[in-house]
Amino acid sequence: MPVKIRLQRHGKKGKPFYWIVAADVRAKRDGKYLEKLGIYNPVTQPATIELDIDSSVKWLRNGAQPTDTAKRILSYKGALMKKHLLAGVDKGALTEEEAEKKFEAWMSEKEDKISTSEEKAAKAKEAEKQKALEAEREVNAKREAEAKAAQEEEEAKAKEEADAKAAAAAEAEAEAETPAEEEDSSEDKKEA
């Protein structure tokens, strides 16, 4: 029975989530499988990969063929490296302790690379966030300046209207007082 190590799709539409499984070649993509080896979530940033390396190596050594994507995942997590080292142990080129040391050194180096790339991504994200924040501050400052200018303009208009009303009222008052004075002066002329 030929065995493939492949991805089995789960998750909602547009949000894929995969199980890494060892399955019979004749089984459907999302159908029956022999063993679940791990998970792969490409939606997260960076992609989440959890893999049982020992089970994966066992299947690889028994002749399971990984699909292209599964092969990249197995390589990324070190299953293919461990299979290669164990093949060296079988041939007598390495001892099991040496193979384990090499694998651990390779894994630590890989983890360092991953952590530095994650830090770079986090710094880039933070820089982008700061840039967006600065742009938002500029927009807010511009809005505040426009609002302040509009408010000052309204206050100036209101003051002009108040001055105009006061001037009109003063003028009306002056006109009202002028005929009264004229009447007084005309009455003074009649008496004289």
Coordinates of N, CA, C and O in Angstrom, one line a residue:
M1 N 0.8 -1.2 0.0 CA 0.0 0.0 0.0 C 0.9 1.2 0.0 O 1.6 1.5 1.0
P2 N 0.9 2.0 -1.1 CA 1.7 3.3 -1.1 C 1.1 4.3 -0.2 O -0.1 4.5 -0.1
V3 N 2.0 5.0 0.5 CA 1.6 6.0 1.5 C 2.2 7.4 1.1 O 3.3 7.5 0.6
K4 N 1.4 8.4 1.2 CA 1.8 9.8 1.0 C 1.7 10.6 2.3 O 0.8 10.4 3.1
I5 N 2.6 11.5 2.4 CA 2.5 12.5 3.5 C 2.0 13.7 2.8 O 2.6 14.2 1.9
R6 N 0.8 14.1 3.2 CA 0.2 15.2 2.5 C -0.7 16.1 3.5 O -0.8 15.8 4.6
L7 N -1.2 17.2 2.9 CA -2.0 18.1 3.7 C -3.5 17.7 3.6 O -4.0 17.4 2.5
Q8 N -4.2 17.8 4.6 CA -5.6 17.6 4.7 C -6.3 18.9 5.1 O -6.0 19.4 6.2
R9 N -7.1 19.5 4.2 CA -7.7 20.8 4.4 C -8.8 20.8 5.4 O -9.7 19.9 5.4
H10 N -8.8 21.8 6.3 CA -9.9 22.0 7.3 C -10.0 23.5 7.3 O -9.3 24.3 6.7
G11 N -10.9 24.0 8.1 CA -11.1 25.4 8.3 C -12.2 26.0 7.4 O -12.7 25.3 6.5
K12 N -12.6 27.3 7.6 CA -13.6 27.9 6.8 C -13.1 28.3 5.5 O -12.0 28.3 5.2
K13 N -14.1 28.7 4.7 CA -13.8 29.3 3.3 C -13.0 30.5 3.5 O -13.3 31.4 4.2
G14 N -11.9 30.6 2.8 CA -11.0 31.7 2.9 C -10.0 31.7 4.1 O -9.2 32.6 4.2
K15 N -10.2 30.8 5.0 CA -9.3 30.6 6.1 C -8.9 29.2 6.3 O -9.3 28.5 7.2
P16 N -8.0 28.8 5.4 CA -7.6 27.3 5.4 C -6.7 27.0 6.7 O -6.0 27.8 7.2
F17 N -6.9 25.8 7.1 CA -6.1 25.2 8.2 C -5.9 23.7 7.8 O -6.8 23.0 7.4
Y18 N -4.6 23.3 7.8 CA -4.3 22.0 7.3 C -3.8 21.1 8.4 O -3.1 21.5 9.3
W19 N -4.1 19.8 8.3 CA -3.5 18.7 9.1 C -2.5 18.1 8.2 O -2.7 17.8 7.0
I20 N -1.3 17.8 8.7 CA -0.3 17.0 8.0 C -0.5 15.6 8.3 O -0.4 15.2 9.5
V21 N -0.8 14.7 7.3 CA -1.2 13.4 7.6 C -0.4 12.4 6.7 O 0.0 12.7 5.6
A22 N -0.3 11.2 7.2 CA 0.2 10.1 6.4 C -1.1 9.3 6.0 O -1.8 8.9 6.8
A23 N -1.3 9.2 4.6 CA -2.5 8.6 4.1 C -2.2 7.7 3.0 O -1.2 7.9 2.3
D24 N -3.1 6.8 2.7 CA -3.1 5.9 1.6 C -3.3 6.8 0.3 O -4.1 7.7 0.3
V25 N -2.5 6.5 -0.7 CA -2.6 7.3 -2.0 C -4.0 7.3 -2.5 O -4.5 8.3 -3.1
R26 N -4.7 6.2 -2.3 CA -6.1 6.0 -2.9 C -7.2 6.8 -2.1 O -8.3 6.9 -2.6
A27 N -6.8 7.2 -0.9 CA -7.8 7.9 -0.1 C -8.1 9.3 -0.6 O -7.2 9.9 -1.3
K28 N -9.3 9.8 -0.3 CA -9.6 11.2 -0.7 C -8.7 12.2 0.0 O -8.2 11.9 1.1
R29 N -8.6 13.4 -0.5 CA -7.8 14.4 0.1 C -8.2 14.7 1.5 O -7.3 14.7 2.4
D30 N -9.4 14.8 1.8 CA -9.9 15.1 3.2 C -10.5 13.9 3.8 O -11.2 13.9 4.8
G31 N -10.2 12.7 3.3 CA -10.8 11.5 3.7 C -9.9 10.8 4.8 O -9.2 11.4 5.6
K32 N -10.0 9.4 4.8 CA -9.4 8.6 5.8 C -7.8 8.7 5.7 O -7.3 8.8 4.6
Y33 N -7.2 8.7 6.9 CA -5.8 8.8 6.9 C -5.2 7.8 7.9 O -6.0 7.3 8.8
L34 N -3.9 7.5 7.8 CA -3.3 6.5 8.7 C -2.9 7.1 10.0 O -3.1 6.5 11.1
E35 N -2.2 8.3 10.0 CA -1.8 8.9 11.2 C -1.7 10.4 11.0 O -1.2 10.9 9.9
K36 N -2.1 11.2 12.0 CA -1.9 12.7 11.9 C -0.5 13.0 12.5 O -0.2 12.6 13.6
L37 N 0.2 13.7 11.6 CA 1.6 14.0 12.0 C 1.8 15.5 12.5 O 2.8 15.8 13.2
G38 N 0.9 16.3 12.2 CA 1.0 17.7 12.7 C -0.1 18.6 12.1 O -1.0 18.2 11.4
I39 N 0.1 19.9 12.3 CA -0.8 20.9 11.7 C 0.0 22.0 11.0 O 1.2 22.2 11.3
Y40 N -0.7 22.7 10.1 CA -0.1 23.8 9.3 C -1.2 24.9 9.1 O -2.2 24.6 8.6
N41 N -0.9 26.1 9.6 CA -1.8 27.2 9.5 C -1.2 28.3 8.7 O -0.4 29.1 9.3
P42 N -1.4 28.4 7.4 CA -0.8 29.5 6.6 C -1.4 30.9 6.8 O -0.8 31.9 6.4
V43 N -2.5 31.0 7.5 CA -3.2 32.3 7.7 C -2.4 33.2 8.7 O -2.3 34.4 8.5
T44 N -1.8 32.6 9.7 CA -1.1 33.4 10.8 C 0.2 33.9 10.2 O 0.7 33.4 9.2
Q45 N 0.7 35.0 10.8 CA 1.9 35.6 10.3 C 3.0 35.5 11.4 O 2.8 36.2 12.4
P46 N 4.0 34.8 11.3 CA 4.4 33.8 10.3 C 3.5 32.5 10.5 O 2.9 32.3 11.5
A47 N 3.5 31.7 9.5 CA 2.7 30.5 9.4 C 3.0 29.6 10.6 O 4.2 29.4 11.0
T48 N 2.0 29.0 11.2 CA 2.1 28.1 12.4 C 2.3 26.7 11.8 O 1.5 26.2 11.1
I49 N 3.4 26.1 12.3 CA 3.6 24.7 11.9 C 4.0 23.9 13.2 O 4.9 24.3 13.9
E50 N 3.2 22.9 13.5 CA 3.5 21.9 14.5 C 3.6 20.6 13.9 O 2.7 20.1 13.2
L51 N 4.8 19.9 14.2 CA 5.0 18.6 13.5 C 5.7 17.6 14.5 O 6.6 18.0 15.2
D52 N 5.2 16.4 14.5 CA 5.8 15.3 15.2 C 6.9 14.8 14.4 O 6.7 14.0 13.5
I53 N 8.1 15.2 14.7 CA 9.3 14.9 13.8 C 9.6 13.4 13.8 O 9.8 12.8 12.7
D54 N 9.5 12.8 15.0 CA 9.8 11.3 15.1 C 8.9 10.5 14.2 O 9.3 9.6 13.5
S55 N 7.6 10.8 14.3 CA 6.6 10.0 13.5 C 6.8 10.3 12.0 O 6.7 9.4 11.2
S56 N 7.1 11.5 11.7 CA 7.3 11.9 10.3 C 8.5 11.1 9.7 O 8.5 10.6 8.6
V57 N 9.6 11.0 10.5 CA 10.8 10.3 10.1 C 10.5 8.8 10.0 O 11.0 8.2 9.0
K58 N 9.8 8.3 10.9 CA 9.4 6.9 10.8 C 8.7 6.6 9.5 O 9.0 5.6 8.8
W59 N 7.7 7.4 9.1 CA 7.0 7.2 7.9 C 7.9 7.4 6.7 O 7.8 6.7 5.7
L60 N 8.8 8.4 6.7 CA 9.7 8.6 5.6 C 10.6 7.4 5.4 O 10.9 7.0 4.3
R61 N 11.1 6.9 6.5 CA 12.0 5.8 6.4 C 11.3 4.5 6.0 O 12.0 3.6 5.4
N62 N 10.0 4.4 6.2 CA 9.2 3.3 5.7 C 8.8 3.4 4.2 O 8.0 2.6 3.7
G63 N 9.2 4.5 3.6 CA 8.9 4.7 2.2 C 7.8 5.7 1.8 O 7.4 5.7 0.7
A64 N 7.2 6.4 2.8 CA 6.2 7.3 2.5 C 6.7 8.5 1.6 O 7.8 9.0 1.9
Q65 N 6.0 8.9 0.6 CA 6.4 10.0 -0.3 C 5.7 11.3 0.1 O 4.4 11.3 0.0
P66 N 6.4 12.3 0.4 CA 5.7 13.6 0.7 C 5.3 14.3 -0.6 O 6.0 14.2 -1.6
T67 N 4.2 15.0 -0.5 CA 3.8 15.9 -1.6 C 4.8 17.1 -1.6 O 5.6 17.3 -0.6
D68 N 4.7 18.0 -2.6 CA 5.7 19.1 -2.7 C 5.6 20.0 -1.5 O 6.6 20.4 -0.8
T69 N 4.4 20.4 -1.1 CA 4.2 21.3 0.0 C 4.6 20.6 1.3 O 5.2 21.2 2.2
A70 N 4.2 19.4 1.5 CA 4.5 18.6 2.7 C 6.0 18.4 2.8 O 6.6 18.5 3.9
K71 N 6.7 18.3 1.6 CA 8.2 18.1 1.6 C 8.8 19.4 2.1 O 9.8 19.4 2.9
R72 N 8.3 20.6 1.7 CA 8.9 21.8 2.1 C 8.7 22.0 3.6 O 9.6 22.5 4.3
I73 N 7.5 21.6 4.1 CA 7.2 21.7 5.6 C 8.1 20.8 6.3 O 8.7 21.2 7.4
L74 N 8.3 19.5 5.9 CA 9.2 18.6 6.6 C 10.6 19.1 6.6 O 11.3 18.9 7.6
S75 N 11.0 19.7 5.5 CA 12.4 20.2 5.4 C 12.6 21.4 6.3 O 13.6 21.5 7.0
Y76 N 11.6 22.2 6.4 CA 11.6 23.4 7.2 C 11.7 23.0 8.7 O 12.4 23.7 9.5
K77 N 11.0 22.0 9.1 CA 10.9 21.6 10.5 C 12.1 20.6 10.9 O 12.2 20.3 12.0
G78 N 12.8 20.1 9.9 CA 14.0 19.3 10.2 C 13.8 17.8 10.1 O 14.7 17.0 10.4
A79 N 12.6 17.3 9.6 CA 12.3 15.9 9.5 C 13.2 15.2 8.5 O 13.8 14.1 8.7
L80 N 13.4 15.9 7.3 CA 14.2 15.4 6.3 C 15.7 15.4 6.7 O 16.5 14.4 6.3
M81 N 16.1 16.4 7.5 CA 17.5 16.4 8.0 C 17.7 15.2 8.9 O 18.8 14.5 8.8
K82 N 16.8 15.0 9.8 CA 16.9 13.9 10.7 C 16.9 12.5 10.0 O 17.7 11.6 10.4
K83 N 16.1 12.4 9.0 CA 16.1 11.1 8.2 C 17.5 10.9 7.5 O 18.0 9.8 7.5
H84 N 18.0 12.0 7.0 CA 19.4 12.0 6.4 C 20.4 11.5 7.4 O 21.3 10.7 7.1
L85 N 20.4 12.1 8.6 CA 21.4 11.8 9.6 C 21.2 10.3 10.0 O 22.2 9.6 10.2
L86 N 20.0 9.8 10.2 CA 19.7 8.5 10.5 C 20.2 7.5 9.5 O 20.6 6.4 9.8
A87 N 20.1 7.9 8.2 CA 20.6 7.1 7.1 C 22.1 7.0 7.2 O 22.7 5.9 7.0
G88 N 22.8 8.0 7.7 CA 24.3 8.0 7.9 C 24.6 7.1 9.1 O 25.6 6.3 9.1
V89 N 23.7 7.0 10.1 CA 23.9 6.1 11.2 C 23.8 4.7 10.8 O 24.6 3.8 11.1
D90 N 22.8 4.4 9.9 CA 22.6 3.1 9.4 C 23.8 2.6 8.6 O 24.1 1.4 8.6
K91 N 24.4 3.5 7.8 CA 25.6 3.1 7.0 C 26.9 3.0 7.9 O 27.9 2.6 7.4
G92 N 26.8 3.5 9.1 CA 28.0 3.5 9.9 C 28.9 4.7 9.8 O 30.0 4.7 10.4
A93 N 28.5 5.7 9.1 CA 29.3 6.9 9.0 C 29.2 7.8 10.3 O 30.2 8.5 10.5
L94 N 28.2 7.7 11.0 CA 28.0 8.5 12.2 C 27.5 7.5 13.4 O 27.0 6.5 13.1
T95 N 27.7 8.0 14.6 CA 27.1 7.3 15.7 C 25.8 8.0 16.0 O 25.6 9.2 15.5
E96 N 25.0 7.4 16.7 CA 23.7 8.0 17.0 C 23.8 9.3 17.8 O 23.0 10.3 17.6
E97 N 24.8 9.3 18.7 CA 25.0 10.5 19.5 C 25.5 11.7 18.6 O 25.0 12.8 18.8
E98 N 26.4 11.4 17.7 CA 26.9 12.5 16.8 C 25.7 13.0 15.9 O 25.6 14.2 15.7
A99 N 24.9 12.1 15.5 CA 23.7 12.5 14.6 C 22.8 13.4 15.4 O 22.3 14.4 14.9
E100 N 22.6 13.0 16.7 CA 21.7 13.8 17.5 C 22.3 15.2 17.8 O 21.5 16.2 17.8
K101 N 23.6 15.2 18.0 CA 24.3 16.5 18.3 C 24.1 17.4 17.0 O 23.8 18.6 17.1
K102 N 24.4 16.8 15.8 CA 24.3 17.6 14.6 C 22.8 18.1 14.4 O 22.6 19.2 14.0
F103 N 21.9 17.2 14.7 CA 20.5 17.6 14.5 C 20.1 18.8 15.5 O 19.5 19.7 15.1
E104 N 20.6 18.7 16.7 CA 20.3 19.7 17.7 C 21.0 21.0 17.3 O 20.4 22.1 17.4
A105 N 22.2 21.0 16.8 CA 22.9 22.2 16.4 C 22.2 22.8 15.2 O 22.0 24.0 15.1
W106 N 21.7 22.0 14.3 CA 21.0 22.5 13.1 C 19.7 23.1 13.5 O 19.3 24.2 13.1
M107 N 19.0 22.5 14.5 CA 17.7 23.0 15.0 C 17.9 24.4 15.7 O 17.1 25.3 15.5
S108 N 18.9 24.5 16.5 CA 19.2 25.7 17.2 C 19.5 26.9 16.2 O 19.0 28.0 16.4
E109 N 20.3 26.5 15.2 CA 20.6 27.5 14.2 C 19.3 28.0 13.4 O 19.1 29.1 13.2
K110 N 18.5 27.0 13.1 CA 17.3 27.3 12.4 C 16.3 28.1 13.3 O 15.7 29.1 12.8
E111 N 16.3 27.8 14.6 CA 15.4 28.6 15.5 C 15.9 30.1 15.6 O 15.1 31.0 15.7
D112 N 17.3 30.2 15.6 CA 17.8 31.6 15.6 C 17.4 32.4 14.4 O 17.0 33.6 14.5
K113 N 17.5 31.7 13.2 CA 17.1 32.4 12.0 C 15.6 32.8 12.0 O 15.2 33.9 11.7
I114 N 14.8 31.9 12.5 CA 13.4 32.1 12.6 C 13.1 33.3 13.6 O 12.3 34.2 13.3
S115 N 13.7 33.3 14.7 CA 13.5 34.3 15.7 C 13.9 35.7 15.2 O 13.3 36.7 15.4
T116 N 15.1 35.8 14.5 CA 15.5 37.0 13.9 C 14.5 37.5 12.8 O 14.3 38.7 12.8
S117 N 14.0 36.6 12.0 CA 13.1 37.0 11.0 C 11.8 37.5 11.7 O 11.1 38.4 11.2
E118 N 11.4 36.8 12.7 CA 10.2 37.3 13.5 C 10.4 38.6 14.1 O 9.5 39.5 14.0
E119 N 11.6 38.9 14.6 CA 11.9 40.2 15.2 C 11.9 41.3 14.1 O 11.3 42.4 14.3
K120 N 12.4 40.9 12.9 CA 12.4 41.9 11.8 C 11.0 42.2 11.4 O 10.6 43.4 11.2
A121 N 10.2 41.2 11.3 CA 8.8 41.4 11.0 C 8.0 42.2 12.0 O 7.2 43.1 11.7
A122 N 8.3 42.0 13.3 CA 7.7 42.7 14.4 C 8.1 44.2 14.3 O 7.3 45.1 14.5
K123 N 9.4 44.4 14.1 CA 9.9 45.8 14.0 C 9.3 46.5 12.8 O 9.0 47.7 12.9
A124 N 9.2 45.8 11.6 CA 8.6 46.4 10.5 C 7.1 46.8 10.7 O 6.7 47.8 10.3
K125 N 6.5 45.9 11.4 CA 5.1 46.1 11.8 C 4.9 47.3 12.7 O 4.0 48.2 12.5
E126 N 5.8 47.4 13.7 CA 5.8 48.5 14.6 C 6.1 49.8 13.9 O 5.5 50.8 14.2
A127 N 7.1 49.8 13.0 CA 7.4 51.0 12.2 C 6.2 51.4 11.4 O 5.9 52.6 11.3
E128 N 5.6 50.5 10.8 CA 4.4 50.8 9.9 C 3.3 51.4 10.8 O 2.6 52.3 10.4
K129 N 3.1 50.8 12.0 CA 2.1 51.3 13.0 C 2.5 52.8 13.4 O 1.6 53.6 13.4
Q130 N 3.7 53.0 13.7 CA 4.2 54.4 14.0 C 3.9 55.4 12.9 O 3.5 56.5 13.1
K131 N 4.2 54.9 11.7 CA 4.0 55.8 10.5 C 2.5 56.1 10.3 O 2.2 57.3 10.1
A132 N 1.7 55.1 10.5 CA 0.3 55.3 10.4 C -0.2 56.3 11.5 O -1.1 57.2 11.3
L133 N 0.4 56.1 12.7 CA 0.0 57.0 13.8 C 0.4 58.4 13.6 O -0.4 59.4 13.8
E134 N 1.6 58.6 13.0 CA 2.1 60.0 12.7 C 1.2 60.6 11.6 O 0.8 61.8 11.7
A135 N 0.8 59.8 10.6 CA -0.1 60.3 9.5 C -1.4 60.7 10.1 O -2.0 61.7 9.8
E136 N -1.9 59.9 11.1 CA -3.2 60.2 11.7 C -3.1 61.5 12.6 O -4.0 62.3 12.6
R137 N -1.9 61.6 13.2 CA -1.7 62.9 14.0 C -1.7 64.1 13.1 O -2.3 65.1 13.5
E138 N -1.1 64.0 12.0 CA -1.0 65.1 11.1 C -2.4 65.4 10.6 O -2.8 66.6 10.5
V139 N -3.2 64.4 10.2 CA -4.6 64.6 9.8 C -5.4 65.3 10.9 O -6.2 66.2 10.7
N140 N -5.3 64.8 12.1 CA -6.0 65.4 13.3 C -5.6 66.8 13.5 O -6.4 67.7 13.8
A141 N -4.3 67.1 13.4 CA -3.8 68.5 13.6 C -4.4 69.4 12.5 O -4.8 70.5 12.8
K142 N -4.4 68.9 11.3 CA -5.0 69.7 10.2 C -6.5 69.9 10.4 O -7.0 71.0 10.2
R143 N -7.2 68.9 10.8 CA -8.6 69.0 11.1 C -8.8 70.0 12.2 O -9.8 70.9 12.2
E144 N -8.0 70.0 13.3 CA -8.2 70.9 14.4 C -7.9 72.3 13.9 O -8.6 73.2 14.3
A145 N -6.9 72.5 13.1 CA -6.6 73.8 12.6 C -7.7 74.3 11.7 O -8.1 75.5 11.9
E146 N -8.3 73.5 10.9 CA -9.4 73.9 10.1 C -10.6 74.2 10.9 O -11.3 75.2 10.7
A147 N -10.9 73.4 12.0 CA -12.0 73.7 12.9 C -11.8 75.0 13.6 O -12.7 75.8 13.8
K148 N -10.6 75.2 14.1 CA -10.3 76.4 14.8 C -10.4 77.7 13.9 O -11.0 78.7 14.3
A149 N -10.0 77.5 12.6 CA -10.1 78.6 11.7 C -11.6 78.9 11.4 O -12.0 80.0 11.3
A150 N -12.4 77.8 11.2 CA -13.8 78.0 11.0 C -14.5 78.6 12.2 O -15.3 79.5 12.0
Q151 N -14.1 78.2 13.4 CA -14.7 78.8 14.6 C -14.3 80.3 14.7 O -15.2 81.1 15.1
E152 N -13.1 80.6 14.5 CA -12.6 82.0 14.5 C -13.4 82.8 13.5 O -13.8 84.0 13.7
E153 N -13.6 82.2 12.3 CA -14.3 82.9 11.2 C -15.8 83.1 11.7 O -16.3 84.2 11.5
E154 N -16.4 82.1 12.3 CA -17.8 82.3 12.8 C -17.8 83.3 13.9 O -18.8 84.2 13.9
E155 N -16.8 83.3 14.8 CA -16.8 84.3 15.8 C -16.6 85.7 15.2 O -17.3 86.7 15.7
A156 N -15.8 85.8 14.2 CA -15.6 87.1 13.5 C -16.9 87.6 12.9 O -17.3 88.8 13.0
K157 N -17.6 86.7 12.2 CA -18.9 87.0 11.6 C -19.9 87.5 12.7 O -20.6 88.4 12.5
A158 N -19.9 86.7 13.8 CA -20.8 87.0 14.8 C -20.5 88.4 15.4 O -21.4 89.2 15.7
K159 N -19.2 88.7 15.6 CA -18.8 90.0 16.1 C -19.2 91.1 15.2 O -19.7 92.1 15.6
E160 N -19.0 90.9 13.8 CA -19.3 91.9 12.8 C -20.8 92.1 12.9 O -21.3 93.3 12.8
E161 N -21.6 91.0 13.0 CA -23.1 91.2 13.0 C -23.5 91.9 14.3 O -24.4 92.8 14.2
A162 N -22.8 91.6 15.4 CA -23.1 92.3 16.6 C -22.8 93.7 16.5 O -23.5 94.6 17.0
D163 N -21.6 94.0 15.9 CA -21.2 95.4 15.7 C -22.2 96.1 14.8 O -22.5 97.3 15.1
A164 N -22.6 95.4 13.8 CA -23.5 96.0 12.8 C -24.9 96.3 13.5 O -25.5 97.4 13.3
K165 N -25.3 95.4 14.3 CA -26.6 95.5 15.1 C -26.5 96.7 16.1 O -27.4 97.5 16.2
A166 N -25.3 96.7 16.7 CA -25.1 97.8 17.7 C -25.0 99.1 17.0 O -25.6 100.1 17.5
A167 N -24.4 99.2 15.8 CA -24.3 100.4 15.1 C -25.7 100.8 14.6 O -26.1 102.0 14.6
A168 N -26.5 99.9 14.1 CA -27.8 100.1 13.7 C -28.7 100.6 14.8 O -29.5 101.5 14.7
A169 N -28.5 99.9 16.0 CA -29.3 100.4 17.1 C -28.9 101.8 17.6 O -29.7 102.6 17.9
A170 N -27.6 102.0 17.5 CA -27.1 103.4 17.9 C -27.7 104.4 16.9 O -28.1 105.5 17.3
E171 N -27.7 104.1 15.7 CA -28.2 105.0 14.6 C -29.7 105.2 14.8 O -30.1 106.3 14.7
A172 N -30.4 104.1 15.1 CA -31.8 104.2 15.3 C -32.1 105.1 16.5 O -33.0 105.9 16.5
E173 N -31.3 104.9 17.5 CA -31.5 105.7 18.8 C -31.1 107.1 18.5 O -31.8 108.0 19.0
A174 N -30.1 107.3 17.7 CA -29.7 108.7 17.4 C -30.8 109.4 16.6 O -31.1 110.5 16.8
E175 N -31.4 108.6 15.7 CA -32.5 109.2 14.9 C -33.7 109.4 15.7 O -34.4 110.5 15.6
A176 N -34.0 108.6 16.7 CA -35.1 108.7 17.6 C -34.9 110.0 18.4 O -35.8 110.7 18.7
E177 N -33.7 110.2 18.9 CA -33.4 111.4 19.7 C -33.4 112.7 18.9 O -33.8 113.7 19.4
T178 N -33.0 112.7 17.7 CA -32.9 113.9 16.9 C -34.3 114.5 16.7 O -34.4 115.7 16.9
P179 N -35.3 113.8 16.3 CA -36.6 114.5 16.1 C -37.2 115.0 17.4 O -37.8 116.1 17.5
A180 N -36.9 114.4 18.5 CA -37.3 114.9 19.8 C -36.7 116.2 20.1 O -37.3 117.1 20.6
E181 N -35.4 116.3 19.8 CA -34.7 117.6 20.0 C -35.2 118.6 19.1 O -35.4 119.8 19.5
E182 N -35.5 118.2 17.9 CA -36.1 119.2 16.9 C -37.4 119.7 17.4 O -37.8 120.9 17.3
E183 N -38.2 118.8 17.9 CA -39.5 119.2 18.5 C -39.4 120.1 19.6 O -40.1 121.1 19.7
D184 N -38.4 119.8 20.5 CA -38.1 120.7 21.6 C -37.7 122.1 21.1 O -38.2 123.1 21.6
S185 N -36.8 122.1 20.1 CA -36.4 123.4 19.6 C -37.5 124.1 18.9 O -37.6 125.3 18.9
S186 N -38.4 123.4 18.2 CA -39.5 124.1 17.5 C -40.5 124.6 18.6 O -41.1 125.6 18.4
E187 N -40.7 123.9 19.7 CA -41.5 124.4 20.7 C -40.9 125.6 21.4 O -41.6 126.5 21.7
D188 N -39.6 125.6 21.5 CA -39.0 126.8 22.1 C -39.2 128.0 21.1 O -39.4 129.1 21.6
K189 N -39.1 127.8 19.9 CA -39.3 128.9 18.9 C -40.7 129.4 19.0 O -41.0 130.6 18.9
K190 N -41.7 128.5 19.1 CA -43.1 129.0 19.2 C -43.4 129.8 20.4 O -44.1 130.8 20.4
E191 N -42.8 129.5 21.5 CA -43.0 130.2 22.8 C -42.3 131.5 22.7 O -42.8 132.5 23.3
A192 N -41.3 131.7 22.0 CA -40.6 132.9 21.9 C -41.2 133.8 21.0 O -42.0 134.6 21.0

